[in-house]
PDB file of C-alpha atoms in Angstrom:
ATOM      1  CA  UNK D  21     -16.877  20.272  10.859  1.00 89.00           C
ATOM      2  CA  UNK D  22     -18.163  22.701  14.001  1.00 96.00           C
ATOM      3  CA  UNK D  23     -15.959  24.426  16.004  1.00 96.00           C
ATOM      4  CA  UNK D  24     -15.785  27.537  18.605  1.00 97.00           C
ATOM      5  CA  UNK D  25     -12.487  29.519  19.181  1.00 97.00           C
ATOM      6  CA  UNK D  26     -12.402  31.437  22.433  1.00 97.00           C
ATOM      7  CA  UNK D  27      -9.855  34.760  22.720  1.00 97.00           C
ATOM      8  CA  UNK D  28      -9.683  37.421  25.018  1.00 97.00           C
ATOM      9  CA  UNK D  29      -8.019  36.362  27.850  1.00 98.00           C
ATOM     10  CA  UNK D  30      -5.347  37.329  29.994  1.00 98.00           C
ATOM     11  CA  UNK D  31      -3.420  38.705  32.954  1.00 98.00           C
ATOM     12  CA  UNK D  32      -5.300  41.382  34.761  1.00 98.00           C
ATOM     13  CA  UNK D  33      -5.638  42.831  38.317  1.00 98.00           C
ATOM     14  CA  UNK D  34      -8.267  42.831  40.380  1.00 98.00           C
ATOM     15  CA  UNK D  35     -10.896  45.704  39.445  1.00 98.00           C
ATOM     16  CA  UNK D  36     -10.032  45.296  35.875  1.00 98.00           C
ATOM     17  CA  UNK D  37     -12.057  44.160  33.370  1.00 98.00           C
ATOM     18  CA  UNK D  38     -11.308  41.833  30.116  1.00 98.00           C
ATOM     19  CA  UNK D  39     -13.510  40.927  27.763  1.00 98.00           C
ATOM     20  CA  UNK D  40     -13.732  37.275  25.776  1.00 98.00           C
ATOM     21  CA  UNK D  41     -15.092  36.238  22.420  1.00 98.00           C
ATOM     22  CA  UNK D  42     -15.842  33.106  21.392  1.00 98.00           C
ATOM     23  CA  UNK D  43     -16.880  32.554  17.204  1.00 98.00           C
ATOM     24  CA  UNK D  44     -18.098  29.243  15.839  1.00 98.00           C
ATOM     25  CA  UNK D  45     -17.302  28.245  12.614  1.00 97.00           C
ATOM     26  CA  UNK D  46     -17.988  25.184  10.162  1.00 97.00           C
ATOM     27  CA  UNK D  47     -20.945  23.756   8.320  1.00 96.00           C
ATOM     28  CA  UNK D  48     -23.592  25.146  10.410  1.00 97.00           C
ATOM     29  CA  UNK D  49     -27.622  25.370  10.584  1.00 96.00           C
ATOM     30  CA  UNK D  50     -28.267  26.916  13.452  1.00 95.00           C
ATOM     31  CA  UNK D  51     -27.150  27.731  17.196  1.00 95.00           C
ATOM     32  CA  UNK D  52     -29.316  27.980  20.040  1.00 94.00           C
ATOM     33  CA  UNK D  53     -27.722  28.356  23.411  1.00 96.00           C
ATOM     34  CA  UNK D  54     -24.068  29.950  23.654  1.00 96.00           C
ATOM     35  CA  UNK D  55     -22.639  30.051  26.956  1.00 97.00           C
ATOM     36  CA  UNK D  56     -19.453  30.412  29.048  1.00 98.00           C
ATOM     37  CA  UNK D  57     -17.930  28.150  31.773  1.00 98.00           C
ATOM     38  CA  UNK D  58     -14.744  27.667  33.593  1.00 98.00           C
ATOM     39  CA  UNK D  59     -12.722  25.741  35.902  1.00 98.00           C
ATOM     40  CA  UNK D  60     -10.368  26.568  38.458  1.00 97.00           C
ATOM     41  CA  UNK D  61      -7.666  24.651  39.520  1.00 92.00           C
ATOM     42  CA  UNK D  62      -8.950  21.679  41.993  1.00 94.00           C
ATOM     43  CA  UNK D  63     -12.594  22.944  41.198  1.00 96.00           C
ATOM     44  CA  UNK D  64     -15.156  21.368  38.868  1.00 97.00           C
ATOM     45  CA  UNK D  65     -16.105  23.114  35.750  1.00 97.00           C
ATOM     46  CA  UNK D  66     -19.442  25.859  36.847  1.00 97.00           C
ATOM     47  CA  UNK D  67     -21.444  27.833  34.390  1.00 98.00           C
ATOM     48  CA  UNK D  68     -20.878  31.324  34.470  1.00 98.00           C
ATOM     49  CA  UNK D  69     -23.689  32.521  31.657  1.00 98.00           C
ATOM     50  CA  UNK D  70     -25.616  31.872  28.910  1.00 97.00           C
ATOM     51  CA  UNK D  71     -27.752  32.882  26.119  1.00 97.00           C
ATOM     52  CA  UNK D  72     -30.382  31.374  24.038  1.00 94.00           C
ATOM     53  CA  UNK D  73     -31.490  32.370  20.655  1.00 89.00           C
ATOM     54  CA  UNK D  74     -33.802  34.657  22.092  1.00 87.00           C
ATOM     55  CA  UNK D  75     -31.616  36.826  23.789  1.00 86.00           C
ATOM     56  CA  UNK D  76     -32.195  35.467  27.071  1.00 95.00           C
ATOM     57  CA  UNK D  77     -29.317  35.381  29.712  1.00 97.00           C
ATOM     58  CA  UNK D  78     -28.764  33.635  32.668  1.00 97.00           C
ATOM     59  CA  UNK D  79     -25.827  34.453  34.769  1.00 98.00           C
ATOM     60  CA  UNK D  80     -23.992  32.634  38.228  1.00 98.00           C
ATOM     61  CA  UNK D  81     -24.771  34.621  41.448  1.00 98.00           C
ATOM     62  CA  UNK D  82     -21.064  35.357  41.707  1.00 97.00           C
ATOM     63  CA  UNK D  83     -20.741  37.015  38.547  1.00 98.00           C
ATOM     64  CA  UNK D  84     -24.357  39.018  38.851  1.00 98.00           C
ATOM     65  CA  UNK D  85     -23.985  42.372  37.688  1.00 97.00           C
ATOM     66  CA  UNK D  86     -20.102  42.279  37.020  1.00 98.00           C
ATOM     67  CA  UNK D  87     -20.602  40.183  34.008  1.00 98.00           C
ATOM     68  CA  UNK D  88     -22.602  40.636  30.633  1.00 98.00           C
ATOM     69  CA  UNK D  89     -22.990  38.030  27.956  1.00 98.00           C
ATOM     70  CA  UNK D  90     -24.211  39.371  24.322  1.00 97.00           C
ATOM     71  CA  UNK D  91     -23.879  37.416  20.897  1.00 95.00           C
ATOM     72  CA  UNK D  92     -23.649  38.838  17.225  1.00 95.00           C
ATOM     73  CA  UNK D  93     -25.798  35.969  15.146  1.00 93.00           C
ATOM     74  CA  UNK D  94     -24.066  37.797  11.905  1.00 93.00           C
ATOM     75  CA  UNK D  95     -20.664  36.872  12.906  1.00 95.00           C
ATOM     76  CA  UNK D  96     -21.615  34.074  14.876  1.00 96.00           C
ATOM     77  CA  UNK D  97     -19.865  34.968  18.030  1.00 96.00           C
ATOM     78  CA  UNK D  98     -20.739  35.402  21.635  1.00 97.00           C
ATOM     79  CA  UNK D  99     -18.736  37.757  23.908  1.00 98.00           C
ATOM     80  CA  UNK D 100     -18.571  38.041  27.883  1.00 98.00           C
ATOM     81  CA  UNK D 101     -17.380  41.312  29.144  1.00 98.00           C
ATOM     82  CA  UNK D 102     -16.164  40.959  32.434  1.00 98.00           C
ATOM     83  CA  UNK D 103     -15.867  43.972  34.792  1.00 98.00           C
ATOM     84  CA  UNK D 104     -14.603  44.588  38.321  1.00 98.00           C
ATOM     85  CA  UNK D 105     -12.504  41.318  38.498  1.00 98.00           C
ATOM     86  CA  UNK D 106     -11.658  39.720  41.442  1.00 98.00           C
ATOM     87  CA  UNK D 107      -8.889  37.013  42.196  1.00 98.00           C
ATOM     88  CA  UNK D 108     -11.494  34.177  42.747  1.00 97.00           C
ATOM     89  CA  UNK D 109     -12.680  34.834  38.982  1.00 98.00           C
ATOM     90  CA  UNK D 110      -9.059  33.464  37.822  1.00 98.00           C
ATOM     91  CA  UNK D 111      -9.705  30.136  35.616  1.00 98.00           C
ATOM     92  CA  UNK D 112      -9.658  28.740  32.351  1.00 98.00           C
ATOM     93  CA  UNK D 113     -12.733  29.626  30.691  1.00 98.00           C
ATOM     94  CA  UNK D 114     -14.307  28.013  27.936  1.00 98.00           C
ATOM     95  CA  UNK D 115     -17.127  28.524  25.415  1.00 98.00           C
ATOM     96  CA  UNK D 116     -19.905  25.968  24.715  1.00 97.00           C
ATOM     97  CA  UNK D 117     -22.022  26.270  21.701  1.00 97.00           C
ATOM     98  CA  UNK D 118     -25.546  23.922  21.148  1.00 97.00           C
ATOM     99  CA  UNK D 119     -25.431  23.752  17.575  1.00 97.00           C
ATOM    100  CA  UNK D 120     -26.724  21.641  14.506  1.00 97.00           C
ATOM    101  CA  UNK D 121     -24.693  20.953  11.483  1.00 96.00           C
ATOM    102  CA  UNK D 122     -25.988  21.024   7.996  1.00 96.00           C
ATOM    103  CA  UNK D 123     -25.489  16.960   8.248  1.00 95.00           C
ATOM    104  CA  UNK D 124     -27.125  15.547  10.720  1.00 95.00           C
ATOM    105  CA  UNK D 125     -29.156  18.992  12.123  1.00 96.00           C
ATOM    106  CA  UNK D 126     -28.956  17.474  15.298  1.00 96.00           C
ATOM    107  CA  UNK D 127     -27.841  19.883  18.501  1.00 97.00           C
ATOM    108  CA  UNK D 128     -24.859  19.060  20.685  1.00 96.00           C
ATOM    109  CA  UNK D 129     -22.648  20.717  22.518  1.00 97.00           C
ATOM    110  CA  UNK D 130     -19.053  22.008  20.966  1.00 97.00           C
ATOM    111  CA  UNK D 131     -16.381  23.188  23.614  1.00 98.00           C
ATOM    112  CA  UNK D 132     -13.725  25.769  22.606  1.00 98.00           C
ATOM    113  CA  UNK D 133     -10.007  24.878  23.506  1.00 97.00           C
ATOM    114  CA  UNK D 134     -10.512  27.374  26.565  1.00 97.00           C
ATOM    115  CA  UNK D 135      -8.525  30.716  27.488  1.00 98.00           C
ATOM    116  CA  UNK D 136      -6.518  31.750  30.914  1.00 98.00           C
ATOM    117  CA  UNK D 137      -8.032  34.489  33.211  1.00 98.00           C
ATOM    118  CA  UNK D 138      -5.672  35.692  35.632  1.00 98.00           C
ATOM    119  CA  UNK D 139      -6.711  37.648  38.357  1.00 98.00           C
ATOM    120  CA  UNK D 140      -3.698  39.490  40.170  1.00 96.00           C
ATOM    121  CA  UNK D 141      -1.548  41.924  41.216  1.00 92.00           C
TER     122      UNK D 141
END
């Protein structure tokens, strides 16, 4: 089966910077879209970036030019380096890959388990 394992995270303070990876894994034909989300607590789930197969990005204003999403297609991973934190950024973030298995070749979403962001001093 298809899976994605996020790591990365942690407790930081505010102006740090942490950076997450998230690597799929399993019978796979091909990924498209990769992106990043996460929740706070009492807050609905936002997107915070993405990236297609193309290299394209797409980013949340509140993360514009603090955050940078890049994926390795060789290792199958996606990363999100996140600089200048701030104490609003603390949630539990979670990777979502679009990707077909070697069954069905179909695209669907898979959702990593998710990793803590703390952002605090």
């Amino acid at each position: 089966q298809v899976r994605v394992v996020e790591s990365g995270g942690g407790l930081v303070q505010p102006g740090g910077s942490l950076r997450l990876s998230c690597v799929a894994s399993g019978s796979i034909f091909g990924i498209t879209v990769m992106g990043w989300f996460r929740q706070a607590p009492g807050k609905e789930r936002e997107l915070v970036a993405d990236i297609n197969s193309g290299t394209r990005t797409n980013y949340a204003d509140s993360v514009k030019g603090r955050f940078t999403i890049s994926r390795d297609n060789a290792k199958k991973t996606v990363y999100l380096q996140m600089n200048s934190l701030k104490p609003e950024d603390t949630a539990v973030y979670y990777c979502k890959g679009v990707i077909s298995d070697r069954t069905t070749y179909r695209p669907r979403d898979y959702w990593g388990q998710g990793t803590q962001v703390t952002v605090s001093s």
